[in-house]
C-alpha atoms as a PDB file:
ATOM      1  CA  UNK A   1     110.130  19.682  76.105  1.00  0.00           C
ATOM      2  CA  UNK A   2     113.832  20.569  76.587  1.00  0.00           C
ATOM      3  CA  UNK A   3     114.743  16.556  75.752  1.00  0.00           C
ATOM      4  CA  UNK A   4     112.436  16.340  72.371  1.00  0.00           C
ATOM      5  CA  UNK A   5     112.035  19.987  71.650  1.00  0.00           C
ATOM      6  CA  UNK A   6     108.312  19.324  71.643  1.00  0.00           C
ATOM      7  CA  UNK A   7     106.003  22.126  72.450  1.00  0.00           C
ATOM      8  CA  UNK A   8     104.177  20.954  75.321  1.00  0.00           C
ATOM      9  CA  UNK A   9     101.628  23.838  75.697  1.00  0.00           C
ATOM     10  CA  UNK A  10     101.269  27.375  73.959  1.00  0.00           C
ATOM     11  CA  UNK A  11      99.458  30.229  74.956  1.00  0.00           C
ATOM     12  CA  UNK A  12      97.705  33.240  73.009  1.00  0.00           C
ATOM     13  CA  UNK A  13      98.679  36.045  75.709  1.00  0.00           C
ATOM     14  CA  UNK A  14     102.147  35.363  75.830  1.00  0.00           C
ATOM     15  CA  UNK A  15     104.142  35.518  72.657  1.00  0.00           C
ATOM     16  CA  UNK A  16     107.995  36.167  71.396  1.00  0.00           C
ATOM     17  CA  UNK A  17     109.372  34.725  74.461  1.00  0.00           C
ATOM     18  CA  UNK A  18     113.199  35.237  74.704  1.00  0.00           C
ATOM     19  CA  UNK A  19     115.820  33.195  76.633  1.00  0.00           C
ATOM     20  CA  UNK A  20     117.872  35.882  78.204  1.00  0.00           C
ATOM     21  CA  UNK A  21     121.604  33.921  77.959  1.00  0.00           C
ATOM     22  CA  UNK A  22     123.140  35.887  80.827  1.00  0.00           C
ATOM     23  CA  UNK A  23     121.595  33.601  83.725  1.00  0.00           C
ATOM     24  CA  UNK A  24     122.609  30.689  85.434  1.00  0.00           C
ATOM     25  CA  UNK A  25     120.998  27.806  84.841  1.00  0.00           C
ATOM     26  CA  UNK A  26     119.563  27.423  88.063  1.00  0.00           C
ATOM     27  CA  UNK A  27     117.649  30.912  87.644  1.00  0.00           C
ATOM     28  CA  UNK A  28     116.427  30.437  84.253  1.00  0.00           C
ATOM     29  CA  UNK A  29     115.145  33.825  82.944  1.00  0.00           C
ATOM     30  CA  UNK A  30     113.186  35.097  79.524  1.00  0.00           C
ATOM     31  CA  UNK A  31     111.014  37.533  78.015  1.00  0.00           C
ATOM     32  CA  UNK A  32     107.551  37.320  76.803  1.00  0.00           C
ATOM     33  CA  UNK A  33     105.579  39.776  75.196  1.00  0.00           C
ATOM     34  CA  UNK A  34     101.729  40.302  76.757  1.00  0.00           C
ATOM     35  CA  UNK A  35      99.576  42.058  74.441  1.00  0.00           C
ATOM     36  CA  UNK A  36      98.218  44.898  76.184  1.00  0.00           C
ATOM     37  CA  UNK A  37     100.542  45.061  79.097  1.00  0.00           C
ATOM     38  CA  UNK A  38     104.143  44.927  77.127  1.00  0.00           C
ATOM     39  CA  UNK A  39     106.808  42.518  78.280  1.00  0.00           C
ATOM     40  CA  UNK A  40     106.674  40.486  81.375  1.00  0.00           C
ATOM     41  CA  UNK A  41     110.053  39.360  82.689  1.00  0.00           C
ATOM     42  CA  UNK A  42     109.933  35.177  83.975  1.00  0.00           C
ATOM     43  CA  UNK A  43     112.139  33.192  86.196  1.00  0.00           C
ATOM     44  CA  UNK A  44     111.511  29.353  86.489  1.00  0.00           C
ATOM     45  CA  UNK A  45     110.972  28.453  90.049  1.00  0.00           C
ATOM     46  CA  UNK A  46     113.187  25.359  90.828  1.00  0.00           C
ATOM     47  CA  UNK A  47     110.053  23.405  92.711  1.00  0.00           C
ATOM     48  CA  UNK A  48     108.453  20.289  91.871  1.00  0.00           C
ATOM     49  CA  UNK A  49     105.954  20.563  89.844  1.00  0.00           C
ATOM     50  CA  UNK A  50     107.565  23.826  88.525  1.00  0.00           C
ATOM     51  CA  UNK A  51     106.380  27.212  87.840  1.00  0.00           C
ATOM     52  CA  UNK A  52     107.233  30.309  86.096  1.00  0.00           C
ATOM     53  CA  UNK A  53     106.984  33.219  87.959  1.00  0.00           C
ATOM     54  CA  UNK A  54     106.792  36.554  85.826  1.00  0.00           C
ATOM     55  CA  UNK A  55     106.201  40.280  86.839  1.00  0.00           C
ATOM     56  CA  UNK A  56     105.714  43.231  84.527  1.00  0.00           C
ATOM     57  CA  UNK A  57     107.349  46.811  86.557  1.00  0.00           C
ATOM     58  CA  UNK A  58     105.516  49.520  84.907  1.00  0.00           C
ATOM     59  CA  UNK A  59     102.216  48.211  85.697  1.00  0.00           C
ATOM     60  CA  UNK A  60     102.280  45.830  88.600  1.00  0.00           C
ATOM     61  CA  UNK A  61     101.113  42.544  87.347  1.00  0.00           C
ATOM     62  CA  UNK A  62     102.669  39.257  88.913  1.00  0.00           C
ATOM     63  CA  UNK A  63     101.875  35.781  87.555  1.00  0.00           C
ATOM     64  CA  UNK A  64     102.755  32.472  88.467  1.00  0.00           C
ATOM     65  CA  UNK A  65     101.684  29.761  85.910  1.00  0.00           C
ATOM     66  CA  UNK A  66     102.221  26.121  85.761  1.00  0.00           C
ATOM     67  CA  UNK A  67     105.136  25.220  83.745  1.00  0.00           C
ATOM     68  CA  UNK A  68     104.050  21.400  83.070  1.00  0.00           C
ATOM     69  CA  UNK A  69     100.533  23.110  82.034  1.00  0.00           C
ATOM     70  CA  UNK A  70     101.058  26.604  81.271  1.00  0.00           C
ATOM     71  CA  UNK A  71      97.517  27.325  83.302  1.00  0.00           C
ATOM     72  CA  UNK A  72      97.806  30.345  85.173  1.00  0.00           C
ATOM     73  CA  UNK A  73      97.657  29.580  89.155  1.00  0.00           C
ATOM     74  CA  UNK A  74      97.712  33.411  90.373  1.00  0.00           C
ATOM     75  CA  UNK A  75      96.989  36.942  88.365  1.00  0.00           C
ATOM     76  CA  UNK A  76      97.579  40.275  91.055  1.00  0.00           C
ATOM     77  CA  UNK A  77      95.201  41.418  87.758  1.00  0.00           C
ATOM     78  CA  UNK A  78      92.605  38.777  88.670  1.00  0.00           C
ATOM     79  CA  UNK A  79      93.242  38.713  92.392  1.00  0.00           C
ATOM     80  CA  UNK A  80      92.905  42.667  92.832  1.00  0.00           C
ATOM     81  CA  UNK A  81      95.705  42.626  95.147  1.00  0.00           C
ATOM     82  CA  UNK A  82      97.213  46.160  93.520  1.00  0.00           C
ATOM     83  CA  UNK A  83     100.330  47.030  91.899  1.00  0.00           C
ATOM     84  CA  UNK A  84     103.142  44.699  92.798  1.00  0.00           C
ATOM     85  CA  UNK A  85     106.626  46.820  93.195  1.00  0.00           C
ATOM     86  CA  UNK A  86     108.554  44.276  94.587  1.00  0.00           C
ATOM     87  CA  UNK A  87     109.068  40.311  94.818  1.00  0.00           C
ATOM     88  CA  UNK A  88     111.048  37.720  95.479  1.00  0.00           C
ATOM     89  CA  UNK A  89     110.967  34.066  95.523  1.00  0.00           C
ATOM     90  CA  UNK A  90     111.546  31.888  97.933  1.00  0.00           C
ATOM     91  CA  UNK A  91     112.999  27.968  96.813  1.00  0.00           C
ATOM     92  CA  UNK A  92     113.041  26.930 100.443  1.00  0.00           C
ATOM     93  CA  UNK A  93     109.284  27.881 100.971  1.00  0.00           C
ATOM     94  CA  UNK A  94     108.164  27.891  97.407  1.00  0.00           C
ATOM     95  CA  UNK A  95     106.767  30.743  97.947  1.00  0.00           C
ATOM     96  CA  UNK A  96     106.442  34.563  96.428  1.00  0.00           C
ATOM     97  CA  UNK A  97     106.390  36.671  98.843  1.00  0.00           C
ATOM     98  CA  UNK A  98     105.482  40.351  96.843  1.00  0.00           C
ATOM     99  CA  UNK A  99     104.558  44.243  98.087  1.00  0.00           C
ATOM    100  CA  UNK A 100     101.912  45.872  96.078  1.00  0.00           C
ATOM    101  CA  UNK A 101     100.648  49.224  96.243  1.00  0.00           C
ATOM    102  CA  UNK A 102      96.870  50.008  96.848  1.00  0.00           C
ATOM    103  CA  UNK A 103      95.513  53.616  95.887  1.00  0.00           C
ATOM    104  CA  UNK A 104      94.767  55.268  99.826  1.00  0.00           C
ATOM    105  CA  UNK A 105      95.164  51.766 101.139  1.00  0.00           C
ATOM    106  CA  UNK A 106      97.809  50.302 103.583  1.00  0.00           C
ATOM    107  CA  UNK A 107     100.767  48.496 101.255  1.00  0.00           C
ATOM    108  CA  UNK A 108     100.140  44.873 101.132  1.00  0.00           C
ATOM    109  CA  UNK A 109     102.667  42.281 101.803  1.00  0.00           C
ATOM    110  CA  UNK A 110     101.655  38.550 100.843  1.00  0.00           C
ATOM    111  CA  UNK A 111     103.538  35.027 100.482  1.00  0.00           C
ATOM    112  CA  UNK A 112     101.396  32.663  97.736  1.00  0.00           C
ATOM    113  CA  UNK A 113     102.091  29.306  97.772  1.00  0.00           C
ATOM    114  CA  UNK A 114     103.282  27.905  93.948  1.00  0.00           C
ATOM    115  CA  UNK A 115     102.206  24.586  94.373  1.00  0.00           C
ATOM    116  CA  UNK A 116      98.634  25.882  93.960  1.00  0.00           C
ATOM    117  CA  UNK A 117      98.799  29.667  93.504  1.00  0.00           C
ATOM    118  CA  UNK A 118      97.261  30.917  96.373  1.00  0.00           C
ATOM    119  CA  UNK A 119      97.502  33.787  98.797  1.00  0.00           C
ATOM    120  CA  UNK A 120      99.016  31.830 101.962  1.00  0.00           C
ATOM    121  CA  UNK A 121      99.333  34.729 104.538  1.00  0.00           C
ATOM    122  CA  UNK A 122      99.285  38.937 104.140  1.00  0.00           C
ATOM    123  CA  UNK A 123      99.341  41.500 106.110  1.00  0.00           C
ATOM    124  CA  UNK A 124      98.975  45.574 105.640  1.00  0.00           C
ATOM    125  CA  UNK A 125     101.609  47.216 106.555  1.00  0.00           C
ATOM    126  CA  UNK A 126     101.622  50.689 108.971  1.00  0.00           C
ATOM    127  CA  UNK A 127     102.020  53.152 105.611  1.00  0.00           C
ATOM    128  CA  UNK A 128      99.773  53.201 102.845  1.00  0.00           C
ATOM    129  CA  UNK A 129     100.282  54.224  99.274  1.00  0.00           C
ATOM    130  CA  UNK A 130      99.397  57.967  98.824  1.00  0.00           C
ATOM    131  CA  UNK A 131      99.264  58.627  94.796  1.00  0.00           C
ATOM    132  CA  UNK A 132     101.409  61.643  93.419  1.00  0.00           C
ATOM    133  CA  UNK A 133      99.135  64.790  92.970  1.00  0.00           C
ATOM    134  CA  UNK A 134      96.825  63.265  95.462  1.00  0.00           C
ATOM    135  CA  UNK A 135      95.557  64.727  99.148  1.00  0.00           C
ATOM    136  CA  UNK A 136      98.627  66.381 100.692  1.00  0.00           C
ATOM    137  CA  UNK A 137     101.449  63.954  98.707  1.00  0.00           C
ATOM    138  CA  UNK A 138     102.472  62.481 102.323  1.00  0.00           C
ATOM    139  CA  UNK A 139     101.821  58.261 102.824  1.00  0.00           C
ATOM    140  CA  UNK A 140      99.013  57.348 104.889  1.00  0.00           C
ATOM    141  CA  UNK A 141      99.165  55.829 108.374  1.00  0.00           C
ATOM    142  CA  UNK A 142      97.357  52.463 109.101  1.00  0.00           C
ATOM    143  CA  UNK A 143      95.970  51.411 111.839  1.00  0.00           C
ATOM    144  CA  UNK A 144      98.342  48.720 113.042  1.00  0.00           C
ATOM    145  CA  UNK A 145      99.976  48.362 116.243  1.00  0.00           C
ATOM    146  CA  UNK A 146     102.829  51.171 117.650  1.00  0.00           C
ATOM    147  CA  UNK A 147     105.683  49.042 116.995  1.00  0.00           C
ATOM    148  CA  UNK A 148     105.035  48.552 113.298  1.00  0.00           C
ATOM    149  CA  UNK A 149     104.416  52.221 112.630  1.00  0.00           C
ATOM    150  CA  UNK A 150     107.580  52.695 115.002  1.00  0.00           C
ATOM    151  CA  UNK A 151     109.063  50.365 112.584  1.00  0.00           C
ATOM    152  CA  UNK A 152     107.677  51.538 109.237  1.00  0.00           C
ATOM    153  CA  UNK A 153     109.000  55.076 110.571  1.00  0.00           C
ATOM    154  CA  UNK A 154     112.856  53.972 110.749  1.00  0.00           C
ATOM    155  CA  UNK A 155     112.356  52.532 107.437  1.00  0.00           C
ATOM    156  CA  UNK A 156     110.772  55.049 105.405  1.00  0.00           C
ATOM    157  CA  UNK A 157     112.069  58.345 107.218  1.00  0.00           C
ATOM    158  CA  UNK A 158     108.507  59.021 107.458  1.00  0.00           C
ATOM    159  CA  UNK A 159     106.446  59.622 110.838  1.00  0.00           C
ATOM    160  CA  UNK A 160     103.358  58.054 111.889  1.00  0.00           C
ATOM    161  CA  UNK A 161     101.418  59.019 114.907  1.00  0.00           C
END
């Protein structure tokens, strides 16, 4: 509790969590360490009830957990969505809309809801992940419409049929 300095909740999996001093208040950020998967980066999410929202780059994971709580409301782990490589939250929507990688699968791109942790909409984009060393190295093309492979193309310099 900020007010008493009370420890409201403490978890086994996350431990030496670090302030880091350089943020605005408004986008408080920290460290914790995650035995087994190294140090997860988390933002506070400004919503009511509020969340923590924290993603670990080298192997993908994204978690949101329950600040009030600290229950965890979504695991990528758990949820076998893939890798995340990217997020980004959204206050407005309070939302996390993330792009994870799938092995030979089209990327995923996915908004989940913080109030409960779930997967509100996805959709696979027109290029899958390819892994390095894999098949020919190239991405693969999914099946979606023209346009979005039309699209994906512009983006990524890369051409779909």
């Amino acid at each position: 509790d900020g007010s008493t300095g009370k420890t409201l909740w403490s978890r086994s999996d996350l431990r030496d969590c670090q302030a880091l001093d350089d943020t605005p208040p408004q986008d408080y950020e920290f460290r914790c360490e995650f035995p087994g998967a190294g140090t997860l980066n988390f933002v506070i999410a400004p919503i009511d009830p509020p969340r923590m929202v924290g993603h670990h780059a080298p192997d993908g994971r994204l978690m949101v957990l329950d600040l009030d709580t600290g229950r965890t409301l979504f695991d990528s782990v758990e949820q076998r969505v893939g890798r995340v490589r990217r997020y980004t939250l959204s206050r407005a929507h309070a939302q996390v809309v993330f792009a994870s990688e799938r092995e030979n699968q089209p990327i995923l791109v996915a908004g989940i809801g913080l109030e409960y942790g779930a997967i509100r909409w996805q959709f696979e984009s027109a290029i899958a992940h390819h892994e390095p060393g894999g098949g020919n190295g190239r991405p693969v093309c999914g099946r979606s419409a023209g346009t979005m492979r039309r699209r994906a193309h512009r983006l990524s310099g890369t051409l779909c049929p």
